[in-house]
């Protein structure tokens, strides 16, 4: 991507950038061009941190808890698997 230099920002730096965007009145494309940020990075960090509220703490990565039980379907509603196999009761 031409014209955009790489800069590492902390999560606080991204929060500040998102707060500036909220007050800017610009489109994402125009704001990102002005701040030398790729729109993809902007959208990713906005989804991770929310709308840019400074008091909100959002974890960047979290593991999903294991499923408490296996998926069970009622009789006759078993799904077709992608490889052509079909689930049957024995």
GROMACS .gro file of N, CA, C and O in nm:
model
  360
    1UNK      N    1   0.086  -0.118   0.000
    1UNK     CA    2   0.000   0.000   0.000
    1UNK      C    3   0.090   0.123   0.000
    1UNK      O    4   0.169   0.143   0.090
    2UNK      N    5   0.082   0.202  -0.100
    2UNK     CA    6   0.172   0.316  -0.112
    2UNK      C    7   0.127   0.432  -0.024
    2UNK      O    8   0.008   0.454  -0.005
    3UNK      N    9   0.222   0.502   0.031
    3UNK     CA   10   0.192   0.621   0.109
    3UNK      C   11   0.164   0.597   0.256
    3UNK      O   12   0.149   0.691   0.331
    4UNK      N   13   0.158   0.472   0.299
    4UNK     CA   14   0.131   0.445   0.440
    4UNK      C   15   0.255   0.381   0.501
    4UNK      O   16   0.301   0.277   0.457
    5UNK      N   17   0.309   0.446   0.603
    5UNK     CA   18   0.427   0.393   0.670
    5UNK      C   19   0.382   0.311   0.790
    5UNK      O   20   0.278   0.337   0.849
    6UNK      N   21   0.461   0.212   0.824
    6UNK     CA   22   0.427   0.126   0.937
    6UNK      C   23   0.468   0.193   1.067
    6UNK      O   24   0.577   0.246   1.079
    7UNK      N   25   0.377   0.192   1.163
    7UNK     CA   26   0.406   0.247   1.295
    7UNK      C   27   0.337   0.157   1.396
    7UNK      O   28   0.221   0.125   1.381
    8UNK      N   29   0.411   0.115   1.497
    8UNK     CA   30   0.352   0.031   1.601
    8UNK      C   31   0.287   0.120   1.705
    8UNK      O   32   0.346   0.214   1.754
    9UNK      N   33   0.162   0.090   1.735
    9UNK     CA   34   0.088   0.165   1.837
    9UNK      C   35   0.047   0.069   1.948
    9UNK      O   36   0.012  -0.045   1.922
   10UNK      N   37   0.045   0.120   2.068
   10UNK     CA   38  -0.007   0.042   2.181
   10UNK      C   39  -0.159   0.047   2.175
   10UNK      O   40  -0.218   0.124   2.098
   11UNK      N   41  -0.225  -0.031   2.259
   11UNK     CA   42  -0.372  -0.025   2.262
   11UNK      C   43  -0.418   0.115   2.306
   11UNK      O   44  -0.520   0.164   2.258
   12UNK      N   45  -0.340   0.180   2.392
   12UNK     CA   46  -0.375   0.318   2.431
   12UNK      C   47  -0.361   0.414   2.313
   12UNK      O   48  -0.440   0.507   2.298
   13UNK      N   49  -0.259   0.391   2.231
   13UNK     CA   50  -0.242   0.472   2.112
   13UNK      C   51  -0.359   0.455   2.015
   13UNK      O   52  -0.406   0.552   1.955
   14UNK      N   53  -0.408   0.331   2.001
   14UNK     CA   54  -0.524   0.306   1.915
   14UNK      C   55  -0.650   0.367   1.974
   14UNK      O   56  -0.735   0.419   1.901
   15UNK      N   57  -0.663   0.362   2.107
   15UNK     CA   58  -0.779   0.426   2.170
   15UNK      C   59  -0.781   0.576   2.142
   15UNK      O   60  -0.884   0.635   2.112
   16UNK      N   61  -0.663   0.639   2.150
   16UNK     CA   62  -0.654   0.782   2.123
   16UNK      C   63  -0.687   0.811   1.977
   16UNK      O   64  -0.758   0.907   1.946
   17UNK      N   65  -0.637   0.727   1.887
   17UNK     CA   66  -0.666   0.745   1.745
   17UNK      C   67  -0.816   0.731   1.718
   17UNK      O   68  -0.875   0.810   1.645
   18UNK      N   69  -0.880   0.631   1.780
   18UNK     CA   70  -1.024   0.611   1.762
   18UNK      C   71  -1.103   0.728   1.819
   18UNK      O   72  -1.206   0.768   1.763
   19UNK      N   73  -1.055   0.785   1.929
   19UNK     CA   74  -1.123   0.902   1.986
   19UNK      C   75  -1.110   1.022   1.893
   19UNK      O   76  -1.206   1.098   1.875
   20UNK      N   77  -0.991   1.040   1.832
   20UNK     CA   78  -0.975   1.148   1.735
   20UNK      C   79  -1.068   1.129   1.615
   20UNK      O   80  -1.126   1.223   1.564
   21UNK      N   81  -1.082   1.004   1.571
   21UNK     CA   82  -1.172   0.977   1.458
   21UNK      C   83  -1.316   1.014   1.494
   21UNK      O   84  -1.387   1.074   1.414
   22UNK      N   85  -1.359   0.979   1.616
   22UNK     CA   86  -1.497   1.007   1.658
   22UNK      C   87  -1.526   1.156   1.654
   22UNK      O   88  -1.640   1.197   1.627
   23UNK      N   89  -1.426   1.239   1.679
   23UNK     CA   90  -1.445   1.385   1.679
   23UNK      C   91  -1.414   1.449   1.544
   23UNK      O   92  -1.437   1.568   1.526
   24UNK      N   93  -1.362   1.371   1.449
   24UNK     CA   94  -1.312   1.431   1.325
   24UNK      C   95  -1.421   1.467   1.225
   24UNK      O   96  -1.403   1.559   1.146
   25UNK      N   97  -1.529   1.392   1.222
   25UNK     CA   98  -1.632   1.416   1.121
   25UNK      C   99  -1.592   1.369   0.983
   25UNK      O  100  -1.659   1.398   0.885
   26UNK      N  101  -1.481   1.297   0.971
   26UNK     CA  102  -1.432   1.248   0.843
   26UNK      C  103  -1.480   1.106   0.817
   26UNK      O  104  -1.520   1.035   0.909
   27UNK      N  105  -1.470   1.064   0.692
   27UNK     CA  106  -1.494   0.924   0.660
   27UNK      C  107  -1.373   0.844   0.708
   27UNK      O  108  -1.265   0.900   0.732
   28UNK      N  109  -1.391   0.713   0.721
   28UNK     CA  110  -1.280   0.628   0.764
   28UNK      C  111  -1.165   0.639   0.664
   28UNK      O  112  -1.049   0.652   0.702
   29UNK      N  113  -1.197   0.637   0.535
   29UNK     CA  114  -1.093   0.643   0.432
   29UNK      C  115  -1.012   0.773   0.443
   29UNK      O  116  -0.888   0.770   0.442
   30UNK      N  117  -1.080   0.886   0.455
   30UNK     CA  118  -1.010   1.015   0.464
   30UNK      C  119  -0.929   1.024   0.593
   30UNK      O  120  -0.815   1.070   0.592
   31UNK      N  121  -0.987   0.979   0.704
   31UNK     CA  122  -0.917   0.984   0.832
   31UNK      C  123  -0.792   0.897   0.828
   31UNK      O  124  -0.684   0.940   0.871
   32UNK      N  125  -0.806   0.775   0.776
   32UNK     CA  126  -0.691   0.685   0.770
   32UNK      C  127  -0.581   0.740   0.681
   32UNK      O  128  -0.463   0.728   0.712
   33UNK      N  129  -0.618   0.802   0.571
   33UNK     CA  130  -0.519   0.862   0.482
   33UNK      C  131  -0.445   0.975   0.555
   33UNK      O  132  -0.323   0.985   0.550
   34UNK      N  133  -0.520   1.057   0.627
   34UNK     CA  134  -0.461   1.169   0.700
   34UNK      C  135  -0.369   1.121   0.813
   34UNK      O  136  -0.264   1.181   0.839
   35UNK      N  137  -0.408   1.012   0.880
   35UNK     CA  138  -0.330   0.960   0.993
   35UNK      C  139  -0.226   0.856   0.952
   35UNK      O  140  -0.158   0.800   1.038
   36UNK      N  141  -0.217   0.825   0.822
   36UNK     CA  142  -0.124   0.723   0.772
   36UNK      C  143  -0.149   0.588   0.837
   36UNK      O  144  -0.058   0.522   0.887
   37UNK      N  145  -0.276   0.546   0.836
   37UNK     CA  146  -0.318   0.419   0.894
   37UNK      C  147  -0.391   0.342   0.785
   37UNK      O  148  -0.468   0.401   0.708
   38UNK      N  149  -0.368   0.213   0.777
   38UNK     CA  150  -0.444   0.136   0.679
   38UNK      C  151  -0.587   0.119   0.730
   38UNK      O  152  -0.610   0.098   0.850
   39UNK      N  153  -0.686   0.129   0.642
   39UNK     CA  154  -0.825   0.109   0.685
   39UNK      C  155  -0.847  -0.029   0.748
   39UNK      O  156  -0.924  -0.041   0.843
   40UNK      N  157  -0.777  -0.131   0.700
   40UNK     CA  158  -0.793  -0.266   0.759
   40UNK      C  159  -0.749  -0.266   0.905
   40UNK      O  160  -0.818  -0.324   0.991
   41UNK      N  161  -0.636  -0.201   0.935
   41UNK     CA  162  -0.591  -0.193   1.075
   41UNK      C  163  -0.689  -0.112   1.158
   41UNK      O  164  -0.718  -0.148   1.273
   42UNK      N  165  -0.738  -0.003   1.101
   42UNK     CA  166  -0.835   0.079   1.172
   42UNK      C  167  -0.957  -0.003   1.210
   42UNK      O  168  -1.002  -0.004   1.326
   43UNK      N  169  -1.017  -0.074   1.114
   43UNK     CA  170  -1.138  -0.153   1.142
   43UNK      C  171  -1.110  -0.266   1.242
   43UNK      O  172  -1.192  -0.295   1.328
   44UNK      N  173  -0.992  -0.328   1.230
   44UNK     CA  174  -0.958  -0.436   1.323
   44UNK      C  175  -0.950  -0.384   1.466
   44UNK      O  176  -1.008  -0.439   1.558
   45UNK      N  177  -0.876  -0.275   1.484
   45UNK     CA  178  -0.861  -0.221   1.619
   45UNK      C  179  -0.992  -0.164   1.671
   45UNK      O  180  -1.021  -0.174   1.790
   46UNK      N  181  -1.073  -0.106   1.584
   46UNK     CA  182  -1.202  -0.055   1.629
   46UNK      C  183  -1.290  -0.170   1.677
   46UNK      O  184  -1.358  -0.158   1.778
   47UNK      N  185  -1.284  -0.284   1.608
   47UNK     CA  186  -1.364  -0.399   1.653
   47UNK      C  187  -1.310  -0.456   1.784
   47UNK      O  188  -1.387  -0.503   1.867
   48UNK      N  189  -1.178  -0.452   1.802
   48UNK     CA  190  -1.119  -0.504   1.926
   48UNK      C  191  -1.143  -0.413   2.045
   48UNK      O  192  -1.168  -0.460   2.156
   49UNK      N  193  -1.136  -0.283   2.024
   49UNK     CA  194  -1.143  -0.188   2.135
   49UNK      C  195  -1.279  -0.120   2.149
   49UNK      O  196  -1.300  -0.047   2.244
   50UNK      N  197  -1.367  -0.140   2.057
   50UNK     CA  198  -1.496  -0.074   2.064
   50UNK      C  199  -1.490   0.062   1.999
   50UNK      O  200  -1.406   0.090   1.915
   51UNK      N  201  -1.576   0.151   2.041
   51UNK     CA  202  -1.589   0.281   1.976
   51UNK      C  203  -1.482   0.380   2.019
   51UNK      O  204  -1.483   0.494   1.976
   52UNK      N  205  -1.391   0.339   2.107
   52UNK     CA  206  -1.284   0.430   2.147
   52UNK      C  207  -1.305   0.491   2.284
   52UNK      O  208  -1.237   0.584   2.321
   53UNK      N  209  -1.400   0.440   2.363
   53UNK     CA  210  -1.421   0.493   2.497
   53UNK      C  211  -1.299   0.461   2.583
   53UNK      O  212  -1.256   0.348   2.590
   54UNK      N  213  -1.244   0.562   2.645
   54UNK     CA  214  -1.119   0.547   2.717
   54UNK      C  215  -1.132   0.460   2.842
   54UNK      O  216  -1.038   0.397   2.883
   55UNK      N  217  -1.248   0.454   2.903
   55UNK     CA  218  -1.263   0.377   3.025
   55UNK      C  219  -1.290   0.230   3.005
   55UNK      O  220  -1.282   0.152   3.097
   56UNK      N  221  -1.321   0.191   2.884
   56UNK     CA  222  -1.356   0.052   2.859
   56UNK      C  223  -1.231  -0.033   2.845
   56UNK      O  224  -1.139   0.003   2.774
   57UNK      N  225  -1.228  -0.144   2.913
   57UNK     CA  226  -1.119  -0.239   2.898
   57UNK      C  227  -1.172  -0.358   2.822
   57UNK      O  228  -1.263  -0.425   2.867
   58UNK      N  229  -1.114  -0.383   2.706
   58UNK     CA  230  -1.154  -0.496   2.624
   58UNK      C  231  -1.033  -0.583   2.603
   58UNK      O  232  -0.930  -0.536   2.555
   59UNK      N  233  -1.041  -0.712   2.640
   59UNK     CA  234  -0.926  -0.798   2.618
   59UNK      C  235  -0.901  -0.815   2.468
   59UNK      O  236  -0.995  -0.825   2.390
   60UNK      N  237  -0.775  -0.817   2.429
   60UNK     CA  238  -0.741  -0.828   2.287
   60UNK      C  239  -0.759  -0.971   2.239
   60UNK      O  240  -0.806  -0.995   2.130
   61UNK      N  241  -0.724  -1.069   2.319
   61UNK     CA  242  -0.739  -1.208   2.279
   61UNK      C  243  -0.795  -1.286   2.397
   61UNK      O  244  -0.754  -1.268   2.510
   62UNK      N  245  -0.890  -1.372   2.366
   62UNK     CA  246  -0.943  -1.457   2.471
   62UNK      C  247  -0.983  -1.591   2.412
   62UNK      O  248  -1.024  -1.599   2.297
   63UNK      N  249  -0.968  -1.693   2.490
   63UNK     CA  250  -1.003  -1.827   2.445
   63UNK      C  251  -1.151  -1.852   2.470
   63UNK      O  252  -1.208  -1.806   2.568
   64UNK      N  253  -1.211  -1.924   2.378
   64UNK     CA  254  -1.350  -1.963   2.398
   64UNK      C  255  -1.355  -2.079   2.496
   64UNK      O  256  -1.270  -2.168   2.491
   65UNK      N  257  -1.454  -2.081   2.584
   65UNK     CA  258  -1.464  -2.193   2.677
   65UNK      C  259  -1.502  -2.320   2.602
   65UNK      O  260  -1.567  -2.313   2.497
   66UNK      N  261  -1.461  -2.436   2.653
   66UNK     CA  262  -1.499  -2.560   2.585
   66UNK      C  263  -1.650  -2.581   2.594
   66UNK      O  264  -1.715  -2.537   2.688
   67UNK      N  265  -1.704  -2.647   2.494
   67UNK     CA  266  -1.847  -2.675   2.494
   67UNK      C  267  -1.878  -2.770   2.609
   67UNK      O  268  -1.806  -2.868   2.631
   68UNK      N  269  -1.985  -2.745   2.685
   68UNK     CA  270  -2.017  -2.830   2.800
   68UNK      C  271  -2.067  -2.968   2.761
   68UNK      O  272  -2.063  -3.060   2.839
   69UNK      N  273  -2.114  -2.984   2.638
   69UNK     CA  274  -2.166  -3.113   2.593
   69UNK      C  275  -2.161  -3.117   2.440
   69UNK      O  276  -2.157  -3.015   2.374
   70UNK      N  277  -2.161  -3.236   2.382
   70UNK     CA  278  -2.156  -3.245   2.236
   70UNK      C  279  -2.287  -3.200   2.171
   70UNK      O  280  -2.392  -3.201   2.235
   71UNK      N  281  -2.278  -3.160   2.046
   71UNK     CA  282  -2.397  -3.120   1.971
   71UNK      C  283  -2.486  -3.243   1.950
   71UNK      O  284  -2.440  -3.346   1.905
   72UNK      N  285  -2.614  -3.230   1.980
   72UNK     CA  286  -2.709  -3.341   1.963
   72UNK      C  287  -2.826  -3.290   1.881
   72UNK      O  288  -2.877  -3.181   1.905
   73UNK      N  289  -2.868  -3.371   1.783
   73UNK     CA  290  -2.982  -3.334   1.699
   73UNK      C  291  -3.097  -3.428   1.723
   73UNK      O  292  -3.077  -3.546   1.755
   74UNK      N  293  -3.220  -3.384   1.706
   74UNK     CA  294  -3.334  -3.473   1.719
   74UNK      C  295  -3.335  -3.575   1.605
   74UNK      O  296  -3.274  -3.552   1.500
   75UNK      N  297  -3.405  -3.688   1.623
   75UNK     CA  298  -3.409  -3.792   1.518
   75UNK      C  299  -3.456  -3.732   1.385
   75UNK      O  300  -3.550  -3.654   1.379
   76UNK      N  301  -3.384  -3.768   1.279
   76UNK     CA  302  -3.420  -3.720   1.146
   76UNK      C  303  -3.362  -3.585   1.111
   76UNK      O  304  -3.376  -3.538   0.998
   77UNK      N  305  -3.297  -3.517   1.206
   77UNK     CA  306  -3.244  -3.383   1.179
   77UNK      C  307  -3.092  -3.379   1.178
   77UNK      O  308  -3.033  -3.274   1.183
   78UNK      N  309  -3.029  -3.498   1.171
   78UNK     CA  310  -2.882  -3.501   1.168
   78UNK      C  311  -2.833  -3.431   1.043
   78UNK      O  312  -2.889  -3.446   0.935
   79UNK      N  313  -2.727  -3.352   1.054
   79UNK     CA  314  -2.678  -3.277   0.938
   79UNK      C  315  -2.601  -3.365   0.840
   79UNK      O  316  -2.544  -3.466   0.878
   80UNK      N  317  -2.601  -3.325   0.715
   80UNK     CA  318  -2.515  -3.387   0.614
   80UNK      C  319  -2.377  -3.326   0.632
   80UNK      O  320  -2.363  -3.205   0.645
   81UNK      N  321  -2.276  -3.408   0.632
   81UNK     CA  322  -2.141  -3.357   0.646
   81UNK      C  323  -2.085  -3.323   0.509
   81UNK      O  324  -2.129  -3.375   0.407
   82UNK      N  325  -1.989  -3.233   0.504
   82UNK     CA  326  -1.936  -3.181   0.378
   82UNK      C  327  -1.873  -3.288   0.291
   82UNK      O  328  -1.875  -3.278   0.169
   83UNK      N  329  -1.820  -3.395   0.351
   83UNK     CA  330  -1.753  -3.496   0.271
   83UNK      C  331  -1.847  -3.606   0.223
   83UNK      O  332  -1.805  -3.708   0.173
   84UNK      N  333  -1.977  -3.585   0.234
   84UNK     CA  334  -2.075  -3.682   0.185
   84UNK      C  335  -2.119  -3.784   0.289
   84UNK      O  336  -2.209  -3.862   0.263
   85UNK      N  337  -2.056  -3.787   0.404
   85UNK     CA  338  -2.096  -3.879   0.508
   85UNK      C  339  -2.225  -3.833   0.571
   85UNK      O  340  -2.257  -3.715   0.572
   86UNK      N  341  -2.300  -3.923   0.626
   86UNK     CA  342  -2.425  -3.892   0.695
   86UNK      C  343  -2.420  -3.955   0.833
   86UNK      O  344  -2.373  -4.068   0.847
   87UNK      N  345  -2.464  -3.884   0.932
   87UNK     CA  346  -2.464  -3.935   1.069
   87UNK      C  347  -2.588  -4.021   1.088
   87UNK      O  348  -2.699  -3.978   1.062
   88UNK      N  349  -2.566  -4.144   1.136
   88UNK     CA  350  -2.679  -4.235   1.163
   88UNK      C  351  -2.665  -4.289   1.303
   88UNK      O  352  -2.558  -4.302   1.357
   89UNK      N  353  -2.777  -4.323   1.359
   89UNK     CA  354  -2.778  -4.386   1.492
   89UNK      C  355  -2.755  -4.535   1.475
   89UNK      O  356  -2.796  -4.596   1.378
   90UNK      N  357  -2.689  -4.597   1.573
   90UNK     CA  358  -2.668  -4.742   1.568
   90UNK      C  359  -2.762  -4.813   1.662
   90UNK      O  360  -2.824  -4.758   1.746
   0.00000   0.00000   0.00000
